[in-house]
Amino acid sequence: MNQPPQGIARFDSAAGMVQALALALRGRPYTSPSQSPLLDSLMPTINRLPCKLREQVYALGGMTEGIGPSQAARVDVEAIAEWMAGLYPQRRYPAAFIGSSNGALMHLAAAMGVPWLPQTFLCPVRALGNDPDDARRALEQGLPIVHALLGADGRIAVHHMHDPNQDRLMLQHMAYYRLKYRRLPLAYREFLLRSLAPGATLYVSACNRQWPVTRTSSRSVFQFGATGGASESEYFEGSPRVRQYLSRYGIARPRWDPPPADDMAPEAEWGFDPALLDDLQELAKARQWRLIRIDHAEPESLSALTADIYADWYAEQGEPSRRLLVDSFLLSDPLTTLRLRAIPYWSLFGVEPSARLLEEYLQGHPGFDEIDMLLFSHGTEGVGLAPIERWQQLLGWARVEGRLVGVDPSRYPRDFATFTRFAEDLARLGPRWDLPEPMSIAFFEEALQRHGANAEVSLSRLHSASG
Amino acid sequence: MPHLPSRTWIRALVGIAVALGTFEATRRYRQLASAPALSDTSRALGIDGHHVQAGPWRLFTRSVGAADAPVVVLVHGLVISSRYMEPLARALADNGYRVLAPDLPGYGESATGTPRRVLSVEQLADVLDLWLSACAIDKATFIGNSYGCQILTALAVRHPQRVARLVLQGPTVDPAARSLLPQLWRAVRNGRRERLRSSAGIGRIDYAKAGVWRVLSSIRRLLHYRIEDHLAAIEAPCLVVQGSRDPVAPPHWGEAVAARLPKGRLCLVEGATHTMNYVHPHSFAQLIDDFLREGRGATEVVR
């Protein structure tokens, strides 16, 4: 895969998912978020380091993906869009997805053999000596960077994201800025024009998850906390769990003291900014594309739904659903999932709310012979993180065998070698089949509507091919 | 083995390295210069190529699209040939046009007769006039990129009856940088921005076919021709397509060009670079299609 331009982190959801899907469309498995053989070869060694040292190496490794503060004004968001669109094989597609990042959606796109273009990506900026727990200082220090990023391109919104619960390690040396395309970048427009014939379908993935934010300009917000293990009120008002967490990490404060929220905004990582719709509608009209918006309340609203659509699809081909493959954050391999004829289930993070949703799914769908589970390690035992025993307990739903894939339980959630080991372990699973015929648009839409009502997922037509 | 002083060894090794480097560069140069006019990919895309005898000139011409469709003519930029117009030609053909793209004398597959002869902007415009007669085309819509905009400006002034409509994309040369080094620096910056979908490979072929002398002389002619002195005389409706990320012909210069045209309009394409015909051909083709199909306001912004 091409080296990405400066200003996008590959260890993040959007970059990871777009790479995984693009590889699947090229008939290749996704083997590592870094796509760096050198870094991957070092992972087992790094994994053997003592706990604290391992954490530091992880944080410093992440920092190498960040840009310097002085580079913020020169971030080339057009080049980043070009890189993402350019990952896909050049061919005519019957449809494409655009919008919110979503691991379940990657499986639907892979089944249909069509691409997805992310609206949001992570632009980390180096900030040595950051205090992850001082949100007010983070906002203040980030303002010049936010304004530099806003000045770099008038078509983006900047979501300065600060989550000391889940990003504690990375925040020591970096600040997180998520950039959302509010206008269609030219590289995306070109890709869509090149790839979609008149009458094709463009699906907008619109995750409606919002988060309380401090507005810093008409195009920028500061988001304290993020979707995951802790609730919004825990971030803003504290809780016994927050107190315990801070005390566990030796932080001399009972709760966080973030700047007051004065607005609601699309969640930085997952939420959809509807400003992009104007360009999409104009383009769909000009090219006579069907433009269909898929609304979902939460990122994981699509998880059980996708699993159900896959089960129907396999059943139509006479394949019973015997195997469940559970993804975790950006650890996922759509191609191998298809070749194993596994039902994909995407978990947002290794947190208790995600474990609970998976449990609910398994309660409603008992009968998998095998359950294989990936588990993302982000290095922090944050509020709401489900312990390894919880995930192992969920594997007990398998009738024959449940197993962790590429996970060293003794090191979780600091098992950083999992970023390469997941692929090695996936490669050993079998039996495998040839790729099925792509899922048709008609089948996808019918199944989405049938299962969507139970999952707060709806499909609405913004433009018809006929006008 | 004779004992030689170390300095002699170093000289010998440097000499060998230089000789090997020169040999490899020459081999590569010849290989590029002998690249076929049409690649297998071009043929697979339905692009055809043939020579047209236009007065004393034998011009290689690429063509694609239905024979009875409206004709548009693509005019290439500095030294590069119509080879880099293929993506735009294909995209326009998909939109229902018959596309013709000649290699002007001295560039690509069209020779001048003598290796050192380099035609001026006005002479190249006159060649286009001859070429139109040879193709039995009275009047056409012309689309130029960069140096091609200068040639089309000269054509529209010297042979106004030939020009139905004009599209000038990334017109050169910005008077604020009318010298060699700033132009080269701007070209380098543009190359960086186009790194992921670059026409540099095609450029190397055409530069090798043109030769060093013609490259240098062409640059001199590009710098010499003051497009701003001729724009006011263009009668045809004209669309200036300006990329927001074009360092060679920056947005303020595109605005100035459009403002000087009697029937000019500006279309600012956010995100576009200098070689839009190659990097973003489908988006460009859509703009051209809109321009040719319908009239629009005096100034517009397309994002």
mmCIF file of C-alpha atoms in Angstrom, chain A residues 2-3 5 76 78-79 82-83 90 92 155 183 186-187 189-190 193-194 283 286-287, chain B residues 94-95 193 195-197 245 269-272 276 279-284 286 302-303:
data_model
loop_
_atom_site.group_PDB
_atom_site.id
_atom_site.type_symbol
_atom_site.label_atom_id
_atom_site.label_comp_id
_atom_site.label_asym_id
_atom_site.label_seq_id
_atom_site.Cartn_x
_atom_site.Cartn_y
_atom_site.Cartn_z
ATOM 1 C CA ASN A 2 1.179 3.504 -0.755
ATOM 2 C CA GLN A 3 2.680 5.569 2.010
ATOM 3 C CA PRO A 5 0.595 11.756 3.002
ATOM 4 C CA ASP A 76 -3.103 18.741 2.459
ATOM 5 C CA GLU A 78 -6.935 16.843 -0.802
ATOM 6 C CA ALA A 79 -3.836 14.639 -0.955
ATOM 7 C CA GLU A 82 -6.477 11.104 -2.999
ATOM 8 C CA TRP A 83 -4.558 8.534 -0.962
ATOM 9 C CA GLN A 90 -9.726 1.075 -10.533
ATOM 10 C CA ARG A 92 -16.590 0.284 -12.432
ATOM 11 C CA ARG A 155 -13.818 22.535 3.331
ATOM 12 C CA ARG A 183 -17.479 19.509 1.124
ATOM 13 C CA LEU A 186 -12.027 16.710 -5.556
ATOM 14 C CA ALA A 187 -10.255 13.351 -5.278
ATOM 15 C CA ARG A 189 -15.524 13.459 -6.710
ATOM 16 C CA GLU A 190 -13.098 12.211 -9.322
ATOM 17 C CA LEU A 193 -17.183 9.976 -11.395
ATOM 18 C CA ARG A 194 -14.583 7.486 -12.589
ATOM 19 C CA LEU A 283 -23.412 15.281 -7.895
ATOM 20 C CA ALA A 286 -25.839 15.642 -12.316
ATOM 21 C CA ARG A 287 -24.902 12.001 -12.783
ATOM 22 C CA ASP B 94 -18.057 9.090 -22.473
ATOM 23 C CA ASN B 95 -20.020 12.346 -22.284
ATOM 24 C CA ARG B 193 0.886 17.922 -5.035
ATOM 25 C CA ARG B 195 2.473 12.868 -6.565
ATOM 26 C CA LEU B 196 -0.266 10.248 -6.155
ATOM 27 C CA ARG B 197 -1.682 10.610 -9.705
ATOM 28 C CA ARG B 245 -4.067 24.219 -5.548
ATOM 29 C CA VAL B 269 -12.171 24.104 -8.860
ATOM 30 C CA GLU B 270 -11.317 23.557 -5.222
ATOM 31 C CA GLY B 271 -8.589 20.991 -4.785
ATOM 32 C CA ALA B 272 -7.429 20.968 -8.408
ATOM 33 C CA MET B 276 -6.243 18.778 -14.140
ATOM 34 C CA VAL B 279 -5.247 14.171 -12.553
ATOM 35 C CA HIS B 280 -8.980 14.938 -12.463
ATOM 36 C CA PRO B 281 -10.196 14.268 -16.018
ATOM 37 C CA HIS B 282 -13.759 13.245 -15.120
ATOM 38 C CA SER B 283 -14.398 16.305 -12.984
ATOM 39 C CA PHE B 284 -12.905 18.479 -15.733
ATOM 40 C CA GLN B 286 -18.116 17.423 -16.417
ATOM 41 C CA VAL B 302 -17.359 24.935 -8.307
ATOM 42 C CA ARG B 303 -16.222 22.973 -5.319
#
